[in-house]
Amino acid sequence: MVEGAMRLDRFLWFARLAKTRSAAQTIATHTRLRIDGRAIDRAHAPVRPGNVLTFLCNDRVRVIRIEALPPRRGPAPEARSCYTELGENVSQSPHPIDATGMRA
């Protein structure tokens, strides 16, 4: 692995975005996960601080920016400090988006 990078599945697990390592591998390989807009279909894709991940998690689209690579699977507050939530969940937004892409 490249210096300053981590496997995607390992990051998802360490950052507590997936409950188990196998669930993280499933997210990486069987969902429409994107790193910086590039479609990814492999669990061993490298991620680095600054990458933006977009993926489906529990019936909602999550958009996060990696701030740091976690050294371990620690407690939830420690895990949350490794990423920033960027996207608002459009499907649960109080203002629906119309066909033109604008909020009503």
Coordinates of C-alpha atoms in Angstrom, one line a residue:
M1 CA 0.0 0.0 0.0
V2 CA 1.1 3.5 -0.7
E3 CA 2.5 5.6 2.1
G4 CA -0.2 7.8 3.6
A5 CA -3.0 5.6 2.2
M6 CA -5.3 2.9 3.5
R7 CA -7.5 0.2 2.0
L8 CA -11.0 1.5 1.4
D9 CA -12.7 -1.4 3.3
R10 CA -10.3 -0.9 6.3
F11 CA -11.1 2.8 6.4
L12 CA -14.9 2.2 6.3
W13 CA -14.5 -0.3 9.2
F14 CA -12.0 1.8 11.3
A15 CA -14.2 4.9 10.8
R16 CA -17.2 3.0 12.0
L17 CA -19.1 3.6 8.7
A18 CA -19.5 -0.2 8.5
K19 CA -20.3 -2.5 11.4
T20 CA -17.9 -5.3 10.3
R21 CA -15.0 -5.7 8.0
S22 CA -17.0 -7.9 5.7
A23 CA -19.8 -5.3 5.6
A24 CA -17.2 -2.7 4.6
Q25 CA -16.0 -5.0 1.8
T26 CA -19.6 -5.4 0.6
I27 CA -20.1 -1.6 0.6
A28 CA -16.9 -1.2 -1.4
T29 CA -17.7 -3.9 -4.0
H30 CA -21.5 -4.1 -4.3
T31 CA -22.7 -0.6 -3.9
R32 CA -22.2 2.4 -6.1
L33 CA -19.3 3.8 -4.2
R34 CA -17.3 6.7 -5.6
I35 CA -13.9 8.2 -4.6
D36 CA -13.6 11.7 -5.9
G37 CA -16.3 11.0 -8.4
R38 CA -14.6 7.8 -9.8
A39 CA -16.7 4.6 -9.5
I40 CA -14.9 2.0 -7.4
D41 CA -15.7 -1.7 -7.3
R42 CA -12.9 -3.1 -5.2
A43 CA -12.3 -3.2 -1.5
H44 CA -8.5 -2.7 -1.8
A45 CA -8.8 0.8 -3.5
P46 CA -6.5 3.2 -1.6
V47 CA -8.0 6.2 0.1
R48 CA -6.1 9.2 1.4
P49 CA -7.0 12.3 3.5
G50 CA -8.8 14.8 1.2
N51 CA -10.7 12.1 -0.8
V52 CA -14.4 12.5 -1.0
L53 CA -16.4 9.2 -0.7
T54 CA -20.0 8.9 -1.9
F55 CA -21.9 5.7 -1.2
L56 CA -25.2 4.2 -0.2
C57 CA -25.5 3.4 3.5
N58 CA -28.8 2.3 5.2
D59 CA -31.0 3.6 2.4
R60 CA -29.4 7.0 2.3
V61 CA -26.6 8.5 0.3
R62 CA -23.6 9.6 2.3
V63 CA -21.0 12.0 1.1
I64 CA -17.9 12.3 3.4
R65 CA -14.5 13.9 3.1
I66 CA -11.6 11.9 4.7
E67 CA -9.8 14.2 7.2
A68 CA -7.4 11.7 8.6
L69 CA -6.6 8.0 8.4
P70 CA -7.6 6.3 11.7
P71 CA -4.8 4.2 13.3
R72 CA -7.3 1.8 14.8
R73 CA -11.0 1.0 15.2
G74 CA -11.5 3.2 18.3
P75 CA -14.5 4.7 20.0
A76 CA -17.2 6.5 17.9
P77 CA -16.0 10.1 18.7
E78 CA -12.5 9.2 17.7
A79 CA -13.8 7.6 14.5
R80 CA -16.0 10.6 13.6
S81 CA -13.0 13.0 13.9
C82 CA -11.5 11.2 10.8
Y83 CA -14.2 12.4 8.4
T84 CA -16.5 15.3 7.7
E85 CA -20.1 14.7 6.5
L86 CA -20.5 16.8 3.4
G87 CA -23.8 15.8 1.8
E88 CA -27.3 16.4 3.1
N89 CA -29.5 13.3 2.6
V90 CA -31.7 14.5 -0.3
S91 CA -34.2 11.6 0.1
Q92 CA -35.1 12.7 3.6
S93 CA -34.8 16.5 3.0
P94 CA -37.8 18.5 4.2
H95 CA -37.7 20.3 0.8
P96 CA -38.1 17.9 -2.1
I97 CA -36.2 18.4 -5.3
D98 CA -38.2 18.8 -8.5
A99 CA -37.5 17.6 -12.0
T100 CA -35.3 20.6 -12.7
G101 CA -33.0 19.7 -9.8
M102 CA -34.1 22.7 -7.7
R103 CA -35.5 22.6 -4.2
A104 CA -39.2 23.3 -4.0

